[in-house]
């Protein structure tokens, strides 16, 4: 029996499904987390052979000792994974330190965590990227902005989500930003990019050991996550009914360029809303960033609803057998709306539940840790046509 260590299997809460499908495939599933065992979901408890609680997941020595304990008790570890962006670098450190070769090592992290270092990999397969500048001083930033013009987008070169992301429209805002980061103690390096008027389209896939997809889908982000986080707006995105061929082509090329194997991936691309000099024509696809993990929150569940399948099983099949025989069924749009508490929406909760009773597949509060980017109250619906999807999103987002 092969051994799989799942890092932080308790968060997000739906990740128990990954553990369940691994166990169903005959894998020995060993969990490491900081939540007390008695507080774990019953489904997760049933999916784990053993759980090792640490006091602090940020303490590498504690997690290291947990892995060492499992090796002493169960023998060689075949896989170690969290499927979580936050732990990506720690996963790689543990694999490197314990010579677990079935995943990225510490030496691989630069190219998949730093936005500036991703760009050559896109360019190598002919996918355009936005011009950028590593933030230095006022003179250096102004020189770059003289070339591309305002506004510019600034964010950590190595960052998760849209936190600490800025849209600078004037020199005064640039000066304020530089003064703000001067007082930071994080030591973060920031990347400044030309603003691109575009809509985010993703390529979500499960990739086998030969860099080939065993499952593909994708979403469209209707509201910018940067705006949702900074303006506390409504979060809206949807899984596409059918993945467009140009996104599929760009996603597959990116997989090959980065050498991705045996992973669930979430690659983000821009689809241009208008012609952009140096990047392409309206409708063209250009690079944004790679994420070597599933799309966040309830996106895996939404993929299931949209494709009438089970991505948790497909992923576990890829891990255990390097293939899957699980078919997809009928395709749908699956749309997410994350509404904010305290906003004056036109439709009340009760009215939404009545109008979309047959379409809603998930209705729940968003975990506090995800609420900044996802809203406070989520509604997920499965819809057959684009017109239905568009009307649903209007109904959920409209405010008085």
Short mmCIF file of C-alpha atoms in Angstrom, two decimals:
data_model
loop_
_atom_site.label_atom_id
_atom_site.label_comp_id
_atom_site.label_asym_id
_atom_site.label_seq_id
_atom_site.Cartn_x
_atom_site.Cartn_y
_atom_site.Cartn_z
CA UNK A 1 0.00 0.00 0.00
CA UNK A 2 1.35 3.41 -0.97
CA UNK A 3 1.54 6.28 1.53
CA UNK A 4 0.15 9.74 0.85
CA UNK A 5 0.68 12.61 3.31
CA UNK A 6 -2.01 15.26 2.92
CA UNK A 7 -0.94 18.60 4.38
CA UNK A 8 -3.79 20.51 6.07
CA UNK A 9 -6.57 18.22 4.79
CA UNK A 10 -9.12 20.08 6.93
CA UNK A 11 -8.98 23.35 4.96
CA UNK A 12 -10.76 24.11 2.76
CA UNK A 13 -13.39 21.87 4.32
CA UNK A 14 -14.33 20.28 0.97
CA UNK A 15 -10.82 18.80 0.70
CA UNK A 16 -11.94 15.76 2.66
CA UNK A 17 -13.20 14.58 -0.74
CA UNK A 18 -9.64 14.28 -2.06
CA UNK A 19 -8.72 12.13 0.95
CA UNK A 20 -11.86 10.02 0.58
CA UNK A 21 -11.13 9.21 -3.07
CA UNK A 22 -7.48 8.39 -2.33
CA UNK A 23 -8.57 5.95 0.36
CA UNK A 24 -11.18 4.45 -1.97
CA UNK A 25 -8.35 3.79 -4.44
CA UNK A 26 -6.35 1.88 -1.82
CA UNK A 27 -4.00 4.66 -0.70
CA UNK A 28 -2.81 5.00 2.91
CA UNK A 29 -3.84 8.62 3.67
CA UNK A 30 -1.95 10.40 6.47
CA UNK A 31 -3.02 13.90 7.51
CA UNK A 32 -1.04 16.72 9.14
CA UNK A 33 -2.91 19.77 10.43
CA UNK A 34 -3.38 22.12 13.35
CA UNK A 35 -7.09 21.50 13.98
CA UNK A 36 -7.84 19.20 16.93
CA UNK A 37 -8.80 15.72 15.79
CA UNK A 38 -12.16 15.83 17.55
CA UNK A 39 -13.09 18.92 15.50
CA UNK A 40 -12.40 17.33 12.11
CA UNK A 41 -15.36 16.56 9.88
CA UNK A 42 -16.52 12.96 10.32
CA UNK A 43 -16.02 12.40 6.58
CA UNK A 44 -12.36 13.45 6.92
CA UNK A 45 -11.77 11.25 9.94
CA UNK A 46 -13.16 8.29 8.00
CA UNK A 47 -10.82 9.05 5.10
CA UNK A 48 -7.56 9.20 7.08
CA UNK A 49 -5.47 6.29 8.29
CA UNK A 50 -3.94 8.58 10.90
CA UNK A 51 -3.88 12.29 11.73
CA UNK A 52 -0.96 14.14 13.32
CA UNK A 53 -1.90 17.41 15.01
CA UNK A 54 0.74 20.14 15.18
CA UNK A 55 0.41 23.31 17.25
CA UNK A 56 1.35 25.63 14.40
CA UNK A 57 1.44 24.78 10.70
CA UNK A 58 3.75 27.77 10.16
CA UNK A 59 6.40 26.08 12.32
CA UNK A 60 8.40 24.05 9.82
CA UNK A 61 10.17 22.01 12.48
CA UNK A 62 6.84 20.77 13.86
CA UNK A 63 5.59 19.70 10.44
CA UNK A 64 8.98 18.17 9.63
CA UNK A 65 8.78 16.03 12.78
CA UNK A 66 5.26 14.94 11.82
CA UNK A 67 6.48 13.70 8.44
CA UNK A 68 9.42 11.94 10.11
CA UNK A 69 6.99 10.22 12.50
CA UNK A 70 4.88 8.92 9.62
CA UNK A 71 7.98 7.65 7.79
CA UNK A 72 9.13 5.83 10.94
CA UNK A 73 5.69 4.24 11.39
CA UNK A 74 4.55 3.59 7.80
CA UNK A 75 7.73 3.59 5.74
CA UNK A 76 8.48 5.37 2.47
CA UNK A 77 6.20 8.30 1.59
CA UNK A 78 5.14 8.16 -2.05
CA UNK A 79 3.23 11.45 -2.23
CA UNK A 80 3.03 14.64 -0.18
CA UNK A 81 0.57 17.36 -1.18
CA UNK A 82 -1.76 20.04 0.18
CA UNK A 83 -3.44 21.17 -3.08
CA UNK A 84 -3.24 24.60 -1.45
CA UNK A 85 -1.41 27.66 -2.76
CA UNK A 86 -0.56 28.81 0.76
CA UNK A 87 1.45 25.67 1.53
CA UNK A 88 3.02 25.21 -1.92
CA UNK A 89 6.51 26.21 -0.84
CA UNK A 90 6.34 24.22 2.40
CA UNK A 91 5.18 21.17 0.44
CA UNK A 92 8.23 21.53 -1.79
CA UNK A 93 10.59 21.90 1.19
CA UNK A 94 9.23 18.74 2.78
CA UNK A 95 9.51 16.78 -0.47
CA UNK A 96 13.08 17.99 -0.91
CA UNK A 97 14.15 17.28 2.67
CA UNK A 98 12.62 13.76 2.65
CA UNK A 99 13.49 12.95 -0.98
CA UNK A 100 9.85 12.57 -2.05
CA UNK A 101 10.26 12.94 -5.81
CA UNK A 102 6.61 12.86 -6.91
CA UNK A 103 6.17 16.63 -6.97
CA UNK A 104 7.86 20.01 -7.17
CA UNK A 105 11.07 20.53 -5.20
CA UNK A 106 12.39 23.68 -3.55
CA UNK A 107 14.51 24.41 -6.63
CA UNK A 108 11.33 24.62 -8.75
CA UNK A 109 9.61 27.29 -6.69
CA UNK A 110 11.02 30.44 -8.28
CA UNK A 111 9.40 29.85 -11.66
CA UNK A 112 5.99 28.89 -10.30
CA UNK A 113 5.67 31.36 -7.42
CA UNK A 114 7.21 34.58 -8.77
CA UNK A 115 5.05 36.33 -11.35
CA UNK A 116 8.05 37.95 -13.03
CA UNK A 117 9.78 34.59 -13.50
CA UNK A 118 6.69 32.96 -15.02
CA UNK A 119 6.81 35.25 -18.04
CA UNK A 120 9.68 33.58 -19.97
CA UNK A 121 7.84 30.24 -19.80
CA UNK A 122 4.78 31.78 -21.47
CA UNK A 123 6.87 33.59 -24.03
CA UNK A 124 8.67 30.33 -24.90
CA UNK A 125 5.39 28.93 -26.25
CA UNK A 126 4.26 32.13 -27.94
CA UNK A 127 1.83 33.44 -25.31
CA UNK A 128 2.16 37.22 -24.88
CA UNK A 129 2.70 38.74 -21.42
CA UNK A 130 2.17 42.23 -20.04
CA UNK A 131 5.19 44.51 -19.72
CA UNK A 132 6.50 44.71 -16.18
CA UNK A 133 8.94 46.42 -13.86
CA UNK A 134 10.23 45.25 -10.48
CA UNK A 135 9.44 48.11 -8.12
CA UNK A 136 12.54 49.98 -7.03
CA UNK A 137 12.41 53.75 -6.50
CA UNK A 138 10.31 56.66 -7.74
CA UNK A 139 12.60 57.40 -10.69
CA UNK A 140 12.62 53.78 -11.86
CA UNK A 141 8.85 53.44 -11.56
CA UNK A 142 8.22 56.73 -13.36
CA UNK A 143 10.47 55.67 -16.22
CA UNK A 144 8.41 52.49 -16.66
CA UNK A 145 5.13 54.39 -16.44
CA UNK A 146 6.36 56.87 -19.03
CA UNK A 147 6.56 53.87 -21.36
CA UNK A 148 3.21 52.19 -20.60
CA UNK A 149 1.11 55.01 -19.12
CA UNK A 150 -1.28 55.06 -16.18
CA UNK A 151 -2.94 53.13 -14.67
CA UNK A 152 -0.54 50.41 -13.58
CA UNK A 153 -1.17 47.35 -11.43
CA UNK A 154 1.20 46.65 -8.52
CA UNK A 155 1.23 43.46 -6.46
CA UNK A 156 3.69 41.21 -4.63
CA UNK A 157 5.86 39.27 -7.06
CA UNK A 158 5.31 36.24 -4.84
CA UNK A 159 1.78 36.52 -3.51
CA UNK A 160 -1.44 34.60 -2.95
CA UNK A 161 -4.76 35.98 -4.18
CA UNK A 162 -5.37 39.70 -4.57
CA UNK A 163 -4.12 40.91 -1.20
CA UNK A 164 -1.81 43.94 -1.34
CA UNK A 165 -2.74 44.58 -4.96
CA UNK A 166 -2.99 48.21 -6.10
CA UNK A 167 -4.24 50.04 -9.16
CA UNK A 168 -2.26 53.27 -9.38
CA UNK A 169 -3.78 56.02 -11.53
CA UNK A 170 -1.67 59.08 -10.68
CA UNK A 171 1.84 60.03 -9.59
CA UNK A 172 0.45 61.03 -6.20
CA UNK A 173 -0.88 57.49 -5.71
CA UNK A 174 2.49 56.12 -6.82
CA UNK A 175 4.29 58.22 -4.19
CA UNK A 176 1.82 57.15 -1.50
CA UNK A 177 2.33 53.50 -2.45
CA UNK A 178 6.13 53.76 -2.33
CA UNK A 179 5.93 55.45 1.07
CA UNK A 180 3.59 52.73 2.32
CA UNK A 181 5.77 49.79 1.30
CA UNK A 182 8.89 51.53 2.63
CA UNK A 183 7.50 50.95 6.11
CA UNK A 184 6.68 47.28 5.51
CA UNK A 185 8.57 44.64 7.43
CA UNK A 186 7.66 41.73 5.14
CA UNK A 187 10.50 42.39 2.72
CA UNK A 188 8.11 41.69 -0.16
CA UNK A 189 9.25 42.44 -3.70
CA UNK A 190 6.56 44.08 -5.82
CA UNK A 191 5.96 43.78 -9.54
CA UNK A 192 4.44 46.65 -11.54
CA UNK A 193 2.62 45.78 -14.75
CA UNK A 194 0.92 47.71 -17.50
CA UNK A 195 -2.85 47.77 -17.11
CA UNK A 196 -4.66 45.40 -19.43
CA UNK A 197 -8.38 45.86 -20.15
CA UNK A 198 -9.37 42.20 -20.15
CA UNK A 199 -11.51 39.48 -18.61
CA UNK A 200 -9.88 36.65 -16.67
CA UNK A 201 -10.43 33.20 -18.18
CA UNK A 202 -8.96 30.15 -16.48
CA UNK A 203 -7.70 26.79 -17.61
CA UNK A 204 -8.38 24.21 -14.90
CA UNK A 205 -7.05 20.74 -15.47
CA UNK A 206 -5.80 17.54 -13.91
CA UNK A 207 -2.46 16.61 -15.48
CA UNK A 208 -0.91 13.13 -15.66
CA UNK A 209 2.76 12.07 -15.49
CA UNK A 210 3.23 12.80 -19.22
CA UNK A 211 2.09 16.45 -18.98
CA UNK A 212 -1.22 15.49 -20.58
CA UNK A 213 -4.66 16.47 -19.27
CA UNK A 214 -7.03 13.78 -18.03
CA UNK A 215 -9.68 16.44 -17.32
CA UNK A 216 -10.14 20.04 -18.51
CA UNK A 217 -12.54 22.86 -17.74
CA UNK A 218 -12.32 26.59 -17.02
CA UNK A 219 -14.00 29.60 -15.52
CA UNK A 220 -14.66 33.25 -16.33
CA UNK A 221 -14.24 35.87 -13.62
CA UNK A 222 -16.98 38.47 -14.06
CA UNK A 223 -15.73 40.75 -11.28
CA UNK A 224 -12.05 41.38 -10.72
CA UNK A 225 -10.89 39.71 -7.48
CA UNK A 226 -8.69 42.78 -6.93
CA UNK A 227 -11.81 44.98 -6.96
CA UNK A 228 -13.77 42.52 -4.80
CA UNK A 229 -11.04 42.56 -2.15
CA UNK A 230 -10.30 46.27 -2.26
CA UNK A 231 -13.88 47.52 -2.66
CA UNK A 232 -15.71 44.74 -0.76
CA UNK A 233 -17.82 44.07 -3.84
CA UNK A 234 -19.87 41.06 -4.90
CA UNK A 235 -17.77 38.17 -6.16
CA UNK A 236 -19.00 36.65 -9.42
CA UNK A 237 -17.56 33.91 -11.63
CA UNK A 238 -18.77 30.87 -13.49
CA UNK A 239 -17.53 27.57 -14.85
CA UNK A 240 -17.88 27.57 -18.60
CA UNK A 241 -20.26 25.07 -20.17
CA UNK A 242 -17.60 24.20 -22.74
CA UNK A 243 -13.96 25.25 -22.60
CA UNK A 244 -13.07 27.47 -25.58
CA UNK A 245 -10.46 26.02 -27.91
CA UNK A 246 -8.09 29.00 -27.58
CA UNK A 247 -8.02 28.67 -23.77
CA UNK A 248 -7.53 24.91 -24.08
CA UNK A 249 -4.63 25.46 -26.51
CA UNK A 250 -2.98 28.09 -24.28
CA UNK A 251 -3.46 25.94 -21.18
CA UNK A 252 -1.96 22.83 -22.73
CA UNK A 253 1.01 24.81 -24.06
CA UNK A 254 1.60 26.31 -20.61
CA UNK A 255 1.52 22.86 -18.99
CA UNK A 256 4.25 21.69 -21.36
CA UNK A 257 6.34 24.83 -20.93
CA UNK A 258 6.35 24.59 -17.13
CA UNK A 259 6.77 20.81 -17.20
CA UNK A 260 3.74 20.22 -14.99
CA UNK A 261 3.13 16.59 -14.02
CA UNK A 262 0.68 14.84 -11.69
CA UNK A 263 -1.11 17.96 -10.54
CA UNK A 264 -4.39 19.80 -10.43
CA UNK A 265 -3.73 23.22 -12.02
CA UNK A 266 -5.47 26.59 -12.24
CA UNK A 267 -3.93 28.80 -14.94
CA UNK A 268 -5.26 32.33 -15.41
CA UNK A 269 -5.30 34.08 -18.78
CA UNK A 270 -6.51 37.47 -19.94
CA UNK A 271 -8.98 37.69 -22.83
CA UNK A 272 -8.55 41.20 -24.21
CA UNK A 273 -11.64 43.41 -24.09
CA UNK A 274 -10.11 45.70 -26.71
CA UNK A 275 -7.05 45.95 -28.93
CA UNK A 276 -3.87 46.43 -26.92
CA UNK A 277 -0.67 47.51 -28.66
CA UNK A 278 2.06 44.93 -28.25
CA UNK A 279 -0.29 42.27 -26.87
CA UNK A 280 -2.99 41.59 -29.43
CA UNK A 281 -6.45 42.26 -30.76
CA UNK A 282 -9.76 42.24 -28.92
CA UNK A 283 -10.62 38.66 -27.98
CA UNK A 284 -7.00 37.43 -28.01
CA UNK A 285 -5.67 35.38 -25.08
CA UNK A 286 -2.58 36.49 -23.17
CA UNK A 287 -0.87 35.19 -20.02
CA UNK A 288 -1.64 36.21 -16.46
CA UNK A 289 -0.26 33.66 -13.98
CA UNK A 290 0.00 29.97 -13.12
CA UNK A 291 -1.34 28.38 -9.96
CA UNK A 292 -0.23 24.83 -9.31
CA UNK A 293 -3.30 23.78 -7.33
CA UNK A 294 -7.08 23.59 -7.75
CA UNK A 295 -9.06 26.79 -8.13
CA UNK A 296 -10.05 28.02 -4.67
CA UNK A 297 -13.11 27.69 -2.50
CA UNK A 298 -15.93 25.58 -3.89
CA UNK A 299 -14.59 25.62 -7.45
CA UNK A 300 -13.94 21.84 -7.50
CA UNK A 301 -17.59 21.25 -6.57
CA UNK A 302 -18.65 23.70 -9.27
CA UNK A 303 -16.56 21.78 -11.80
CA UNK A 304 -18.46 18.67 -10.80
CA UNK A 305 -21.83 20.35 -11.26
CA UNK A 306 -20.80 21.89 -14.60
CA UNK A 307 -19.42 18.67 -16.05
CA UNK A 308 -21.59 16.08 -14.29
CA UNK A 309 -18.50 14.33 -12.96
CA UNK A 310 -16.27 14.02 -9.86
CA UNK A 311 -12.96 15.87 -10.07
CA UNK A 312 -11.92 14.59 -6.63
CA UNK A 313 -12.03 11.03 -8.00
CA UNK A 314 -10.40 12.01 -11.28
CA UNK A 315 -7.52 13.58 -9.33
CA UNK A 316 -7.19 10.52 -7.07
CA UNK A 317 -7.29 8.24 -10.13
CA UNK A 318 -4.48 10.28 -11.67
CA UNK A 319 -2.42 9.92 -8.48
CA UNK A 320 -3.02 6.18 -8.14
CA UNK A 321 -3.32 4.98 -11.75
CA UNK A 322 -2.07 7.91 -13.90
CA UNK A 323 -5.41 7.85 -15.73
CA UNK A 324 -9.14 7.84 -15.12
CA UNK A 325 -12.05 6.01 -16.62
CA UNK A 326 -14.66 8.25 -15.02
CA UNK A 327 -16.79 9.78 -17.78
CA UNK A 328 -18.20 13.27 -17.97
CA UNK A 329 -21.94 13.75 -18.31
CA UNK A 330 -24.04 16.63 -19.59
CA UNK A 331 -22.38 20.04 -19.45
CA UNK A 332 -23.81 23.17 -17.81
CA UNK A 333 -22.81 26.64 -16.73
CA UNK A 334 -22.18 26.71 -12.99
CA UNK A 335 -22.32 30.25 -11.60
CA UNK A 336 -21.12 31.58 -8.24
CA UNK A 337 -22.32 34.79 -6.61
CA UNK A 338 -20.77 35.80 -3.29
CA UNK A 339 -22.85 38.58 -1.78
CA UNK A 340 -21.75 40.98 0.97
CA UNK A 341 -23.52 41.38 4.26
CA UNK A 342 -25.10 44.80 4.66
CA UNK A 343 -25.51 45.56 0.95
CA UNK A 344 -28.97 46.58 -0.29
CA UNK A 345 -29.60 43.89 -2.90
CA UNK A 346 -32.79 43.98 -4.96
CA UNK A 347 -33.61 40.32 -4.34
CA UNK A 348 -33.68 39.08 -0.77
CA UNK A 349 -32.35 35.70 0.29
CA UNK A 350 -35.89 34.35 0.40
CA UNK A 351 -36.69 35.67 -3.08
CA UNK A 352 -33.54 34.07 -4.50
CA UNK A 353 -34.40 30.74 -2.91
CA UNK A 354 -37.92 30.87 -4.34
CA UNK A 355 -36.97 31.99 -7.86
CA UNK A 356 -34.01 29.63 -8.33
CA UNK A 357 -35.09 26.71 -6.16
CA UNK A 358 -34.59 24.17 -8.96
CA UNK A 359 -31.29 25.65 -10.14
CA UNK A 360 -29.41 26.22 -6.87
CA UNK A 361 -26.96 23.46 -5.98
CA UNK A 362 -25.13 25.06 -3.04
CA UNK A 363 -26.14 27.86 -0.65
CA UNK A 364 -23.91 28.56 2.34
CA UNK A 365 -21.87 31.03 4.33
CA UNK A 366 -18.36 31.61 3.02
CA UNK A 367 -15.56 30.68 5.50
CA UNK A 368 -14.11 33.81 7.13
CA UNK A 369 -10.65 33.04 5.70
CA UNK A 370 -12.05 33.22 2.14
CA UNK A 371 -14.66 35.98 2.59
CA UNK A 372 -12.34 38.81 1.55
CA UNK A 373 -12.15 37.45 -1.99
CA UNK A 374 -15.40 35.47 -2.15
CA UNK A 375 -18.06 37.48 -0.28
CA UNK A 376 -19.99 36.50 2.85
CA UNK A 377 -22.95 34.51 1.49
CA UNK A 378 -22.62 32.28 -1.55
CA UNK A 379 -25.18 31.05 -4.03
CA UNK A 380 -24.15 28.49 -6.66
CA UNK A 381 -26.50 27.54 -9.49
CA UNK A 382 -26.34 25.12 -12.41
CA UNK A 383 -27.80 26.65 -15.57
CA UNK A 384 -28.38 25.22 -19.03
CA UNK A 385 -28.04 28.27 -21.28
CA UNK A 386 -25.97 31.44 -21.45
CA UNK A 387 -29.14 33.53 -21.21
CA UNK A 388 -30.13 31.75 -17.98
CA UNK A 389 -26.64 32.25 -16.57
CA UNK A 390 -26.60 35.96 -17.42
CA UNK A 391 -30.04 36.59 -15.89
CA UNK A 392 -29.10 34.71 -12.74
CA UNK A 393 -26.01 36.84 -12.23
CA UNK A 394 -27.98 40.06 -12.81
CA UNK A 395 -30.60 38.95 -10.28
CA UNK A 396 -28.04 38.03 -7.66
CA UNK A 397 -25.91 41.15 -7.99
CA UNK A 398 -28.40 43.95 -8.63
CA UNK A 399 -28.65 46.51 -5.85
CA UNK A 400 -31.29 49.14 -5.13
#
